[in-house]
Short mmCIF file of C-alpha atoms in Angstrom, two decimals:
data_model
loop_
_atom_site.label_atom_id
_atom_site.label_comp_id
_atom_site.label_asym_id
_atom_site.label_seq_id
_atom_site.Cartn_x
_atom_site.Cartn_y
_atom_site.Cartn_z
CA UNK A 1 -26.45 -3.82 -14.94
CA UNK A 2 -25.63 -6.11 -12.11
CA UNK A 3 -25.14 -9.91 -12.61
CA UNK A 4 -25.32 -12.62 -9.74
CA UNK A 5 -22.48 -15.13 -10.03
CA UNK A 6 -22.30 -16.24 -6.37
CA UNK A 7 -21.95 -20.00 -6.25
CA UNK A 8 -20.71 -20.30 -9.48
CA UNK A 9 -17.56 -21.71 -9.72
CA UNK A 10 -14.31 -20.38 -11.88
CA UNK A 11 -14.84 -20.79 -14.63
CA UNK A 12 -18.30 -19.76 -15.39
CA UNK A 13 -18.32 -16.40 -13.83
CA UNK A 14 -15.83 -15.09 -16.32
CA UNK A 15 -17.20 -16.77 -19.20
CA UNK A 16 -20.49 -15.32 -18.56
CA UNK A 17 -19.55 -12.01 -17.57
CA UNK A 18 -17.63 -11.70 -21.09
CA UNK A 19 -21.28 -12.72 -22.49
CA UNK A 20 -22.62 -10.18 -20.51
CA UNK A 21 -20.33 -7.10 -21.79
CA UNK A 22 -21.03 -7.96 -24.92
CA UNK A 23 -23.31 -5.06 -25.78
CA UNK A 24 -20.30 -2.57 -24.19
CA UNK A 25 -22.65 -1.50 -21.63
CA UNK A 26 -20.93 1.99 -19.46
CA UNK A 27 -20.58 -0.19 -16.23
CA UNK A 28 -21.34 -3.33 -14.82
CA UNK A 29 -21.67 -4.87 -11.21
CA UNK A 30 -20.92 -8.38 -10.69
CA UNK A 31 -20.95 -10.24 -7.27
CA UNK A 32 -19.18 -13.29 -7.03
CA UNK A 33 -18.39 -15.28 -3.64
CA UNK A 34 -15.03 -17.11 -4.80
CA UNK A 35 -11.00 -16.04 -5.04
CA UNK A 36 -10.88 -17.19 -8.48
CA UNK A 37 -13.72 -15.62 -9.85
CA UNK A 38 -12.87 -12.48 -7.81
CA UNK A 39 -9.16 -12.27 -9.62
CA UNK A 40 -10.48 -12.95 -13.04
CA UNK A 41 -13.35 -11.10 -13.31
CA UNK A 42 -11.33 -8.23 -12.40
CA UNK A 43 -8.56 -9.36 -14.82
CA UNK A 44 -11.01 -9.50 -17.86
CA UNK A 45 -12.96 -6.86 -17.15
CA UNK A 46 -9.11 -4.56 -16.77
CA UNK A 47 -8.31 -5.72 -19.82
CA UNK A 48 -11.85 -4.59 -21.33
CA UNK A 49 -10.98 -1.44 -20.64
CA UNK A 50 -12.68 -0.76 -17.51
CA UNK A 51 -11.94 0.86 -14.32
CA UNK A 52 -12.41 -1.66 -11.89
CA UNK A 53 -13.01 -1.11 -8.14
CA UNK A 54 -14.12 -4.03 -5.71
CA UNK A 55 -15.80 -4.02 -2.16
CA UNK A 56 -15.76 -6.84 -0.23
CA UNK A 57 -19.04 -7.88 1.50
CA UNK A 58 -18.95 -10.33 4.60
CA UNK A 59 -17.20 -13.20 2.22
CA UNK A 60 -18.66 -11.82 -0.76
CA UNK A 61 -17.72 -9.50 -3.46
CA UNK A 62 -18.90 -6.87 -4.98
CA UNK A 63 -17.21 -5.96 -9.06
CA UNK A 64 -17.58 -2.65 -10.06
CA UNK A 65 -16.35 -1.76 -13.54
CA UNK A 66 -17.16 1.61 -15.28
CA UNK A 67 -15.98 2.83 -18.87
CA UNK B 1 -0.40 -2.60 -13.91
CA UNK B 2 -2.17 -5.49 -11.90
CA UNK B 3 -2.40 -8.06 -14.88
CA UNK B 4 1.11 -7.85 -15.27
CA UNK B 5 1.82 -8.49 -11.50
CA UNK B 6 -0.17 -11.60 -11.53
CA UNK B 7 1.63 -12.79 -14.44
CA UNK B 8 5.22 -11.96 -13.19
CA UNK B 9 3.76 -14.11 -9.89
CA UNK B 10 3.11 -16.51 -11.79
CA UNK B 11 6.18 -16.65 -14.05
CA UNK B 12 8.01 -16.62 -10.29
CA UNK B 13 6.45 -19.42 -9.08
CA UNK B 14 6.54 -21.58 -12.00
CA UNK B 15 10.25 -21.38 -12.26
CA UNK B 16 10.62 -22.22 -8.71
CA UNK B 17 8.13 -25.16 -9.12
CA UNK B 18 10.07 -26.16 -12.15
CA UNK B 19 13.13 -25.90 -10.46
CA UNK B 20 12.07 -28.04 -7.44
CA UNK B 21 10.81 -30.97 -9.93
CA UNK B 22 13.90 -31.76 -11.23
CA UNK B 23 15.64 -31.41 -8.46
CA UNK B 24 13.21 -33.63 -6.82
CA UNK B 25 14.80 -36.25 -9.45
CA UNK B 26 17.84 -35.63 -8.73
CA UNK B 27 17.08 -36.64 -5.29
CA UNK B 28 15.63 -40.17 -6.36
CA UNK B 29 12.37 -39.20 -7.77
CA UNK B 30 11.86 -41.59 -11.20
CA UNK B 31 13.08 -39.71 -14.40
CA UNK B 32 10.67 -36.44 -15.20
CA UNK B 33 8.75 -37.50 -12.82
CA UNK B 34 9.74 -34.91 -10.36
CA UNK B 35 5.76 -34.09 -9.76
CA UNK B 36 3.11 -36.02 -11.37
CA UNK B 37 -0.29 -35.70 -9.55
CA UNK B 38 -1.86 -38.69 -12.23
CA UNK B 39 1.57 -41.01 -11.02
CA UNK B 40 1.52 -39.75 -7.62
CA UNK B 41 -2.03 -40.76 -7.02
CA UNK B 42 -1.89 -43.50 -8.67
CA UNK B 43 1.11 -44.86 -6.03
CA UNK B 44 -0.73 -43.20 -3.18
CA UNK B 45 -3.91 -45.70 -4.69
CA UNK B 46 -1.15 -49.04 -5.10
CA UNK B 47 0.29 -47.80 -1.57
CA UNK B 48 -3.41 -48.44 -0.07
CA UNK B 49 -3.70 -51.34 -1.70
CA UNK B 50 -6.70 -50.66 -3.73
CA UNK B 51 -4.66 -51.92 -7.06
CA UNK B 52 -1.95 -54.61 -7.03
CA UNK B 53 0.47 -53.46 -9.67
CA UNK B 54 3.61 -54.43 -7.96
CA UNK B 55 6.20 -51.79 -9.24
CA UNK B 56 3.63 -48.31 -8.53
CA UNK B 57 2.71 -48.51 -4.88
CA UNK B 58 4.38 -45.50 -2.53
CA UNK B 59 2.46 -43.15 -0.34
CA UNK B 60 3.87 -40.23 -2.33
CA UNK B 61 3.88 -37.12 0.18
CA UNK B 62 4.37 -34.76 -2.47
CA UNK B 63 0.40 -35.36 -2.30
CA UNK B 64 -0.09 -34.81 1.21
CA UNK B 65 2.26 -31.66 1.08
CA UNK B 66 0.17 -30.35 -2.22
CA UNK B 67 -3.04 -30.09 -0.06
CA UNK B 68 -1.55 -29.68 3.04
CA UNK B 69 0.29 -26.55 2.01
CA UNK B 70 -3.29 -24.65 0.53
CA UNK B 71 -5.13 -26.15 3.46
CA UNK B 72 -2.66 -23.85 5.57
CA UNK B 73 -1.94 -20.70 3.59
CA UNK B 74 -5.28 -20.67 3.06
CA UNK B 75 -5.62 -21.03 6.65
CA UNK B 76 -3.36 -18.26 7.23
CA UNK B 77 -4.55 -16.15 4.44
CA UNK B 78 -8.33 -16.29 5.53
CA UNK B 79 -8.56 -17.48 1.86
CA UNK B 80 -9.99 -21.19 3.40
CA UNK B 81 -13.63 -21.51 2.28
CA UNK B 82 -15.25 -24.59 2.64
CA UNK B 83 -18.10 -25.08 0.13
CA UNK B 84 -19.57 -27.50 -2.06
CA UNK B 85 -22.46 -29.40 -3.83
CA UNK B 86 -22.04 -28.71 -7.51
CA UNK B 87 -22.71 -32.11 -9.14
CA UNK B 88 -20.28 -34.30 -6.47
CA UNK B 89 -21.15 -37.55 -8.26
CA UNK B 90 -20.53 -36.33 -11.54
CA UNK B 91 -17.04 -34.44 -10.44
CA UNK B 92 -16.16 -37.83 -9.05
CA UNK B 93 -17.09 -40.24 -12.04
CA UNK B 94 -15.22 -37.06 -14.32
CA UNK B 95 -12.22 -37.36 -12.29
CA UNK B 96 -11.80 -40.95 -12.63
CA UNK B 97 -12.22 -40.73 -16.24
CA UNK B 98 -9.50 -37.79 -16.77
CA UNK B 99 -7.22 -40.26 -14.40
CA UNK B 100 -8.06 -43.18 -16.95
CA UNK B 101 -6.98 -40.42 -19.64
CA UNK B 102 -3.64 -39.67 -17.96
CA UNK B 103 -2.90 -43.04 -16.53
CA UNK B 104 -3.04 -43.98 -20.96
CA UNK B 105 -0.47 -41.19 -21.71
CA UNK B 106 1.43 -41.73 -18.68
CA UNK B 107 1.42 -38.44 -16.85
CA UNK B 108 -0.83 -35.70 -16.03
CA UNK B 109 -0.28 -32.11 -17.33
CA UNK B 110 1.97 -31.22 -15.15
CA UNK B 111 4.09 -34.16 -15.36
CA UNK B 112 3.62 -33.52 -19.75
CA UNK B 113 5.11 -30.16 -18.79
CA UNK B 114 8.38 -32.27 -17.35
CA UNK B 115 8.51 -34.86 -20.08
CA UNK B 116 8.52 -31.85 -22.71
CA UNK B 117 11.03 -30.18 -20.95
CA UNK B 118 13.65 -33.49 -20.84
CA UNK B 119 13.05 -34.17 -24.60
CA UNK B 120 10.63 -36.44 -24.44
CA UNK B 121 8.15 -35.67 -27.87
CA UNK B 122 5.90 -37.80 -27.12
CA UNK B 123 4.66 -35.30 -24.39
CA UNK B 124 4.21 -33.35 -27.77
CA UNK B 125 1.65 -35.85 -28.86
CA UNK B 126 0.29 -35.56 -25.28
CA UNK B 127 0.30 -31.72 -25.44
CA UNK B 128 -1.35 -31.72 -28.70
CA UNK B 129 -4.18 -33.80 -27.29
CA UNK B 130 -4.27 -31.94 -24.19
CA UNK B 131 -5.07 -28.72 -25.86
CA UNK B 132 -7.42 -30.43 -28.32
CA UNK B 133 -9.22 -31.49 -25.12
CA UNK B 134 -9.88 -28.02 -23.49
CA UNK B 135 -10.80 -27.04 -26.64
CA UNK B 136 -13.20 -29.04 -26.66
CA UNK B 137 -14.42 -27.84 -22.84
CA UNK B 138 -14.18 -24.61 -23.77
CA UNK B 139 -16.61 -24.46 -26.60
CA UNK B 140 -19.08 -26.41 -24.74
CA UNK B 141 -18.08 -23.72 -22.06
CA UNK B 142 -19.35 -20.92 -24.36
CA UNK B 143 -22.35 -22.92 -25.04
CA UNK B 144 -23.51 -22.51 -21.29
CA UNK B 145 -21.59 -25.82 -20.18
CA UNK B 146 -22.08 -25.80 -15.94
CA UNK B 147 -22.32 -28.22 -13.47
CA UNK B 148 -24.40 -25.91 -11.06
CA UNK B 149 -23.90 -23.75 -8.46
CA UNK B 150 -21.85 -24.41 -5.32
CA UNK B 151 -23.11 -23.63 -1.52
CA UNK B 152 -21.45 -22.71 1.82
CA UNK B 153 -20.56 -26.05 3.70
CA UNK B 154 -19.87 -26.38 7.35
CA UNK B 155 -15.81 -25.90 8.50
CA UNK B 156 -15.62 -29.83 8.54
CA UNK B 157 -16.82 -30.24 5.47
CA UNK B 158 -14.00 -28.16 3.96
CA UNK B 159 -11.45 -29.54 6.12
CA UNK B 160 -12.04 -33.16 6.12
CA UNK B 161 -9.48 -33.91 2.92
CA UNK B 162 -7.15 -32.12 5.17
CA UNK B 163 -7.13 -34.08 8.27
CA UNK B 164 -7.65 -37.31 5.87
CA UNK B 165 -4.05 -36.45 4.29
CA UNK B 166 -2.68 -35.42 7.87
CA UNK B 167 -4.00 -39.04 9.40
CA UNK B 168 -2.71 -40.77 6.40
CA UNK B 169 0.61 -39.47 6.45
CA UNK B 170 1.19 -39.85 10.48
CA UNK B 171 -0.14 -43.57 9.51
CA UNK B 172 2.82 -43.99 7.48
CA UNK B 173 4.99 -42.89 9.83
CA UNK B 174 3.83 -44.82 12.41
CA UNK B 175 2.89 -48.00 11.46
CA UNK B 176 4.47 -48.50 8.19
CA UNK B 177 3.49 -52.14 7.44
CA UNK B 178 0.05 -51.13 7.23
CA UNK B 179 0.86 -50.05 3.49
CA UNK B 180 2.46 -51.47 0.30
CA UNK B 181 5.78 -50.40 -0.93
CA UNK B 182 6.93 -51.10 -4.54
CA UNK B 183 10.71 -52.99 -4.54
CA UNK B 184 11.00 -52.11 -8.06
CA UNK B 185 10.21 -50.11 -10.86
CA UNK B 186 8.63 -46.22 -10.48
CA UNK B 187 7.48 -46.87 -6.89
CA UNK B 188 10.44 -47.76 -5.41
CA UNK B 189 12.30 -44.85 -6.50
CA UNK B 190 11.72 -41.21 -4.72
CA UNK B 191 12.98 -38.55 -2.59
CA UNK B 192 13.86 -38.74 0.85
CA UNK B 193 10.33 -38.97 2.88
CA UNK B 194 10.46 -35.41 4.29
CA UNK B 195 12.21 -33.63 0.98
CA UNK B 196 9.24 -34.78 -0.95
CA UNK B 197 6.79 -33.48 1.86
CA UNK B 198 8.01 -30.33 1.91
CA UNK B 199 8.47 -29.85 -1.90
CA UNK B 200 4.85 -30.71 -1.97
CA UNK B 201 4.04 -27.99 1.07
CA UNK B 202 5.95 -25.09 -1.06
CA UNK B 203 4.64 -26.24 -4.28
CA UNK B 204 1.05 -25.99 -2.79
CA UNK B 205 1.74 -22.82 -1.43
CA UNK B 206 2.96 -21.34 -4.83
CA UNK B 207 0.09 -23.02 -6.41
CA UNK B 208 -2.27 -21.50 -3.77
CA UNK B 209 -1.45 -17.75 -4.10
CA UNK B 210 -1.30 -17.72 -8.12
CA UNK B 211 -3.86 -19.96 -8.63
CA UNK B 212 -1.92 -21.93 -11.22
CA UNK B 213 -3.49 -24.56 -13.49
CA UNK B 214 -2.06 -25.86 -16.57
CA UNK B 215 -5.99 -26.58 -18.05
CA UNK B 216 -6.58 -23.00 -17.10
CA UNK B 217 -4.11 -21.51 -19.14
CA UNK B 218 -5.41 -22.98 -22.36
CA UNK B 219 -8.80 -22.31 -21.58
CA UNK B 220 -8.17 -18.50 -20.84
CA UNK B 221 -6.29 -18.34 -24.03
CA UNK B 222 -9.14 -19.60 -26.21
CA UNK B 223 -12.09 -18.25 -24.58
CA UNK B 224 -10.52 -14.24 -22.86
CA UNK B 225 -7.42 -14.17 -25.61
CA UNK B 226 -5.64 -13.79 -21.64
CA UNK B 227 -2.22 -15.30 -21.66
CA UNK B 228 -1.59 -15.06 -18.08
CA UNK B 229 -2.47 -18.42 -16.54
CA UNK B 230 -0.20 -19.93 -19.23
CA UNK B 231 2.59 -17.36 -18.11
CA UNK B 232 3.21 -20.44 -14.96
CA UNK B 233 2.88 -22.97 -17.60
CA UNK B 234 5.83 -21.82 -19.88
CA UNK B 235 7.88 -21.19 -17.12
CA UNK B 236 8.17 -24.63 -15.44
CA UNK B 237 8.94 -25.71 -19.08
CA UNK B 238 11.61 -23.31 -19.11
CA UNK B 239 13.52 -23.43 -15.49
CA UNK B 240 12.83 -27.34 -16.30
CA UNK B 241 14.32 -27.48 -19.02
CA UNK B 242 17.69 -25.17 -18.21
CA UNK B 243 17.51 -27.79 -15.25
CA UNK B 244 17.51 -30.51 -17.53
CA UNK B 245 20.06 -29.03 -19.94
CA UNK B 246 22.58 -28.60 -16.85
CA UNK B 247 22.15 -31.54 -15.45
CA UNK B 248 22.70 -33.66 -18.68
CA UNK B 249 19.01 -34.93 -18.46
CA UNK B 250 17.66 -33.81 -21.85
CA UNK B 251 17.31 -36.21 -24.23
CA UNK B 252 15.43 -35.59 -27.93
CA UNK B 253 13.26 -38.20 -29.33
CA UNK B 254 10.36 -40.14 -29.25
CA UNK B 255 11.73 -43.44 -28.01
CA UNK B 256 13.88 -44.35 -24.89
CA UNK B 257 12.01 -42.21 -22.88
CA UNK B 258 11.96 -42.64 -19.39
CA UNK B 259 8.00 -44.12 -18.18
CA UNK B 260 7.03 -42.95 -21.26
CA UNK B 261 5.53 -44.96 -24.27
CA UNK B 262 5.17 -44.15 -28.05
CA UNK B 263 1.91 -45.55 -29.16
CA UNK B 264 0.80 -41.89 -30.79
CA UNK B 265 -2.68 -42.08 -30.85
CA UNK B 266 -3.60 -42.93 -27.31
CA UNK B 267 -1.22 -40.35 -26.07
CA UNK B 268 -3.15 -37.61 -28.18
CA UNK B 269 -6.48 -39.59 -27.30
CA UNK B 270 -5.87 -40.27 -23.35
CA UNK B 271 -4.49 -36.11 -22.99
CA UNK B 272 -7.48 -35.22 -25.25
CA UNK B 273 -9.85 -37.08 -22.34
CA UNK B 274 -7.94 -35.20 -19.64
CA UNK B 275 -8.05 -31.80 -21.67
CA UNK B 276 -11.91 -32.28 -21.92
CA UNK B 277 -12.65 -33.96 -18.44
CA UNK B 278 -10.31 -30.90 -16.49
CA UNK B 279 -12.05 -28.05 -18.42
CA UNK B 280 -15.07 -29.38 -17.71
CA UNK B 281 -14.08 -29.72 -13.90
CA UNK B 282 -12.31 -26.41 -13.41
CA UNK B 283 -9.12 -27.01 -13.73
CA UNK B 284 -6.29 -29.80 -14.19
CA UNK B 285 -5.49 -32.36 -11.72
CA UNK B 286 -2.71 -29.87 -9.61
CA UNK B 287 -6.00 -27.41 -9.38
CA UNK B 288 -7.88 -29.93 -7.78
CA UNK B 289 -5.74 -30.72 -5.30
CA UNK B 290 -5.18 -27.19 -4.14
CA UNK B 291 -8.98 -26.51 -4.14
CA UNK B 292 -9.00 -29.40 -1.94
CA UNK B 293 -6.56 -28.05 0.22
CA UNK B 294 -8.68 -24.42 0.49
CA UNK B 295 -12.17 -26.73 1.34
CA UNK B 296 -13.66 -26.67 -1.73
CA UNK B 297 -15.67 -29.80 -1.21
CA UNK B 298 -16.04 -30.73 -4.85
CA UNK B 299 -12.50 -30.53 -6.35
CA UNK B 300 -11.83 -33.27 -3.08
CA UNK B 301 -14.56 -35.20 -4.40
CA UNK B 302 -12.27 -35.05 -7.72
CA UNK B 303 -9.32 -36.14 -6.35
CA UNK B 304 -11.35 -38.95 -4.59
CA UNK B 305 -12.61 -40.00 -8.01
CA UNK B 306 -8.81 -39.29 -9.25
CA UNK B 307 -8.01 -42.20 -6.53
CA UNK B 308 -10.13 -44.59 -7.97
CA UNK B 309 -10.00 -43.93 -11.55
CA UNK B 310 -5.73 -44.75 -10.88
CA UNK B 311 -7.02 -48.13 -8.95
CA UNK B 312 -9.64 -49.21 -11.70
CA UNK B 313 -6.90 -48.19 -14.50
CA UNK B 314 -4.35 -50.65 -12.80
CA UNK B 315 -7.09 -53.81 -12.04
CA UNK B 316 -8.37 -53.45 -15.43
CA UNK B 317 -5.09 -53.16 -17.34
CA UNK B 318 -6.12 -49.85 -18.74
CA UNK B 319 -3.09 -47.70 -17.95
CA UNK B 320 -0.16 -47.17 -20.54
CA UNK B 321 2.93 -49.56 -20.76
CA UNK B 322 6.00 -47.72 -20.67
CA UNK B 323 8.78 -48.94 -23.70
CA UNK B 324 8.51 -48.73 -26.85
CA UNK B 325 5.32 -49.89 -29.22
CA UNK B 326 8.09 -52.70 -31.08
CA UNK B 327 8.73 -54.50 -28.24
CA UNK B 328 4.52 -54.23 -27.31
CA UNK B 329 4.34 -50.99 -25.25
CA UNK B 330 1.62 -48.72 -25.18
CA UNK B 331 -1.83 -50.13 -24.09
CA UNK B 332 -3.84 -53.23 -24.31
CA UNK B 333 -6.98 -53.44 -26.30
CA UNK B 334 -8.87 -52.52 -23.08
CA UNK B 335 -6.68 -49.41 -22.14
CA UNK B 336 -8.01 -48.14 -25.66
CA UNK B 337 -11.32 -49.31 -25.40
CA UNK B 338 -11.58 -47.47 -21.92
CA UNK B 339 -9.79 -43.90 -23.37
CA UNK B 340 -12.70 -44.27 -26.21
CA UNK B 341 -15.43 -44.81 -23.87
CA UNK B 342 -14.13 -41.94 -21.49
CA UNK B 343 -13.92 -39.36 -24.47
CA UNK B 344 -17.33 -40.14 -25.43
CA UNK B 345 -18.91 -40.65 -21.97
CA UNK B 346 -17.19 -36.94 -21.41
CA UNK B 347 -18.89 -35.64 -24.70
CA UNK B 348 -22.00 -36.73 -23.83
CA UNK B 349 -22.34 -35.39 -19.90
CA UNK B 350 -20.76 -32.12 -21.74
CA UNK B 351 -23.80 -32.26 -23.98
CA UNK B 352 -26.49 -33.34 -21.63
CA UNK B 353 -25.20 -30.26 -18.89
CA UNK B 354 -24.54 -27.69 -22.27
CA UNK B 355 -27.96 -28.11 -24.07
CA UNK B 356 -30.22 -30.20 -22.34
CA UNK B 357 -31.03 -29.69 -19.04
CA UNK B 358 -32.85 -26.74 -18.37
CA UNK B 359 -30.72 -23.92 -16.70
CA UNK B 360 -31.68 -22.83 -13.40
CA UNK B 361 -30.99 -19.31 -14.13
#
């Protein structure tokens, strides 16, 4: 699954990623385009339990999170 | 690992910045009042001249050092990112009502945070209020509460609350009589011009890196059951408090405080319009300001419409009397009258943006 929260400002993006994993999906991709939603993104999606890697994309990012 | 990190950062930082505001009194700032962004603004707004309350008018540079120190770290950090267009109007007319809101309790959350941490219960009140306020944003949050998506802007765009601080503090410098200064009362009592500056530059770099924000840490508690923006929050009340223990500056009770007033209800109801109006926003008045700073063109449009929600709270007699409600503290009939309308007005734009207008995604 891979959700689009560039231009959305913190904090929406976390708020509707958490809406997102609701079902527990096995991994997730979400691209954000700001600091804040960059840091907690990641931070929720840790504390979900995921493993969390992130590639940055010319001012964008790029969340992955697997189970 | 990572989670903790960010919240022994933050722990850090808020003892420092907890530290620095009551040494900031110490130094000549008014009485837990060592940072205030609601009073601060509100002075910077009397200093212009755009209200005439005599005894709150003083180009506070702890302002101009708040933005000034994201706009550079930023800066350095590559972090700066100018951007913009997510309701502007609205973000303005919100921050003028959360002003109205503080400007009724007499602080901002921050400055709550100090009043708390000298004794001062009716900051209680206020913190009760507060919370009941982001509640309040948050569930409309859940709901699918957004004020729309945000764009790249040009470089200038992001900068221009930067150089608009910069000009406005060489201005002061320079040509001094341009602006008001109180002789008495809260205004007429702060730090030396370039202590204040640079308290405001470190604070704003703190702020900056660990993204601190006292509406935040509420909000993330409710909504994630994630504890860590509230880490910075807990530990300005701390250091503040040890401050305030050591320094004989901690007194208990609900009267006698220092710009403070006891009139119950509008403390609850003007931090309940600030809760609401800052979760709805982003983040609490500090927030703003350090957005600002990184060229986020809407949180400057905030503190622009923090400016002039301080200037119509003072020409409209809407702001908070400090004293005690006996002697006829607290506010007039159209301070209340304007905290009502705010909480409602803020209810309904949650409403209209939660369930009515049709998402664009």
């Amino acid at each position: 699954m891979e959700i689009d929260y560039r231009g959305l400002s913190c904090p929406e993006p976390v708020i509707r990623t958490k809406k997102a994993i609701k079902d527990n999906p096995q991994t997730v991709e979400v691209l954000v385009d700001q600091r804040a939603p960059l840091e907690n993104v990641s931070r929720y999606l840790r504390a979900m339990k995921y493993d969390v890697s992130v590639q940055e994309e010319s001012g964008q990012w790029r969340i992955s999170a697997t189970k | 690992m990572k989670i903790a990190k960010e919240k022994r950062n933050l722990a850090i930082a808020g003892a420092l910045i907890g530290i620095i505001a009551v040494v900031l009194v110490l130094l000549g700032n008014p009485k837990n009042m060592g940072f205030c962004i609601a009073c601060f603004v509100r002075d910077i707004a009397g200093g212009l001249k755009f209200h005439s309350a005599g005894v709150v008018q003083y180009v506070r540079p702890e302002i101009i050092g708040l933005v000034l120190g994201s706009f550079l770290i930023s800066v350095l950090t590559k972090e700066f990112n100018a951007r913009g267009g997510s309701s502007p109007v609205l973000r303005f007319c919100i921050g003028a009502m959360v002003m109205i809101g503080c400007l009724a309790f007499l602080g901002c959350p921050f400055r709550m945070i100090l009043r708390l941490s000298a004794g001062d219960l009716n900051a209680l009140i206020g913190l009760l209020g507060f919370a009941s306020g982001v509640g309040a944003g948050s569930f409309f949050l859940s709901k699918g509460f957004s004020l729309g998506r945000t764009r790249a802007q040009a470089p200038l765009e992001g900068c221009a609350i930067s150089l608009v601080n910069i000009i406005l503090f060489v201005l002061v410098i320079a040509v001094p009589s341009l602006f008001a200064f109180s002789t008495s009362g809260p205004g007429s009592m702060h730090a030396p011009m370039v202590v204040s500056l640079c308290a405001g530059l470190v604070v704003g770099l703190l702020a900056q890196r660990t993204r601190m924000c006292m509406a935040g840490g509420f909000r993330d508690l409710y909504l994630l059951k994630d504890g860590t923006l509230i880490c910075g929050f807990i530990a300005i009340f701390v250091f503040a408090l040890i401050m305030n223990l050591a320094t004989g500056s901690f007194k208990l009770g609900f009267t006698g405080q220092p710009v403070a007033h006891n009139a119950h209800i509008w403390n609850f109801l003007g931090m309940a319009v600030c809760g609401l109006g800052c979760t709805m926003l982003g983040g609490c008045p500090l927030r703003q300001l350090i957005l600002a700073g990184e060229g986020n063109s809407d949180s400057a449009i905030t503190v622009l419409g923090l400016l002039t929600g301080a200037a119509i709270s003072h020409n409209f007699g809407l702001a908070g009397a400090a004293g005690a409600v006996a002697d006829g503290a607290g506010l007039k009939t159209q301070g209340k009258v304007a905290v009502i309308l705010c909480l409602l007005i803020l209810v309904a734009i949650a409403c209209i943006k939660t369930f009515a207008e049709k998402k664009e995604d």
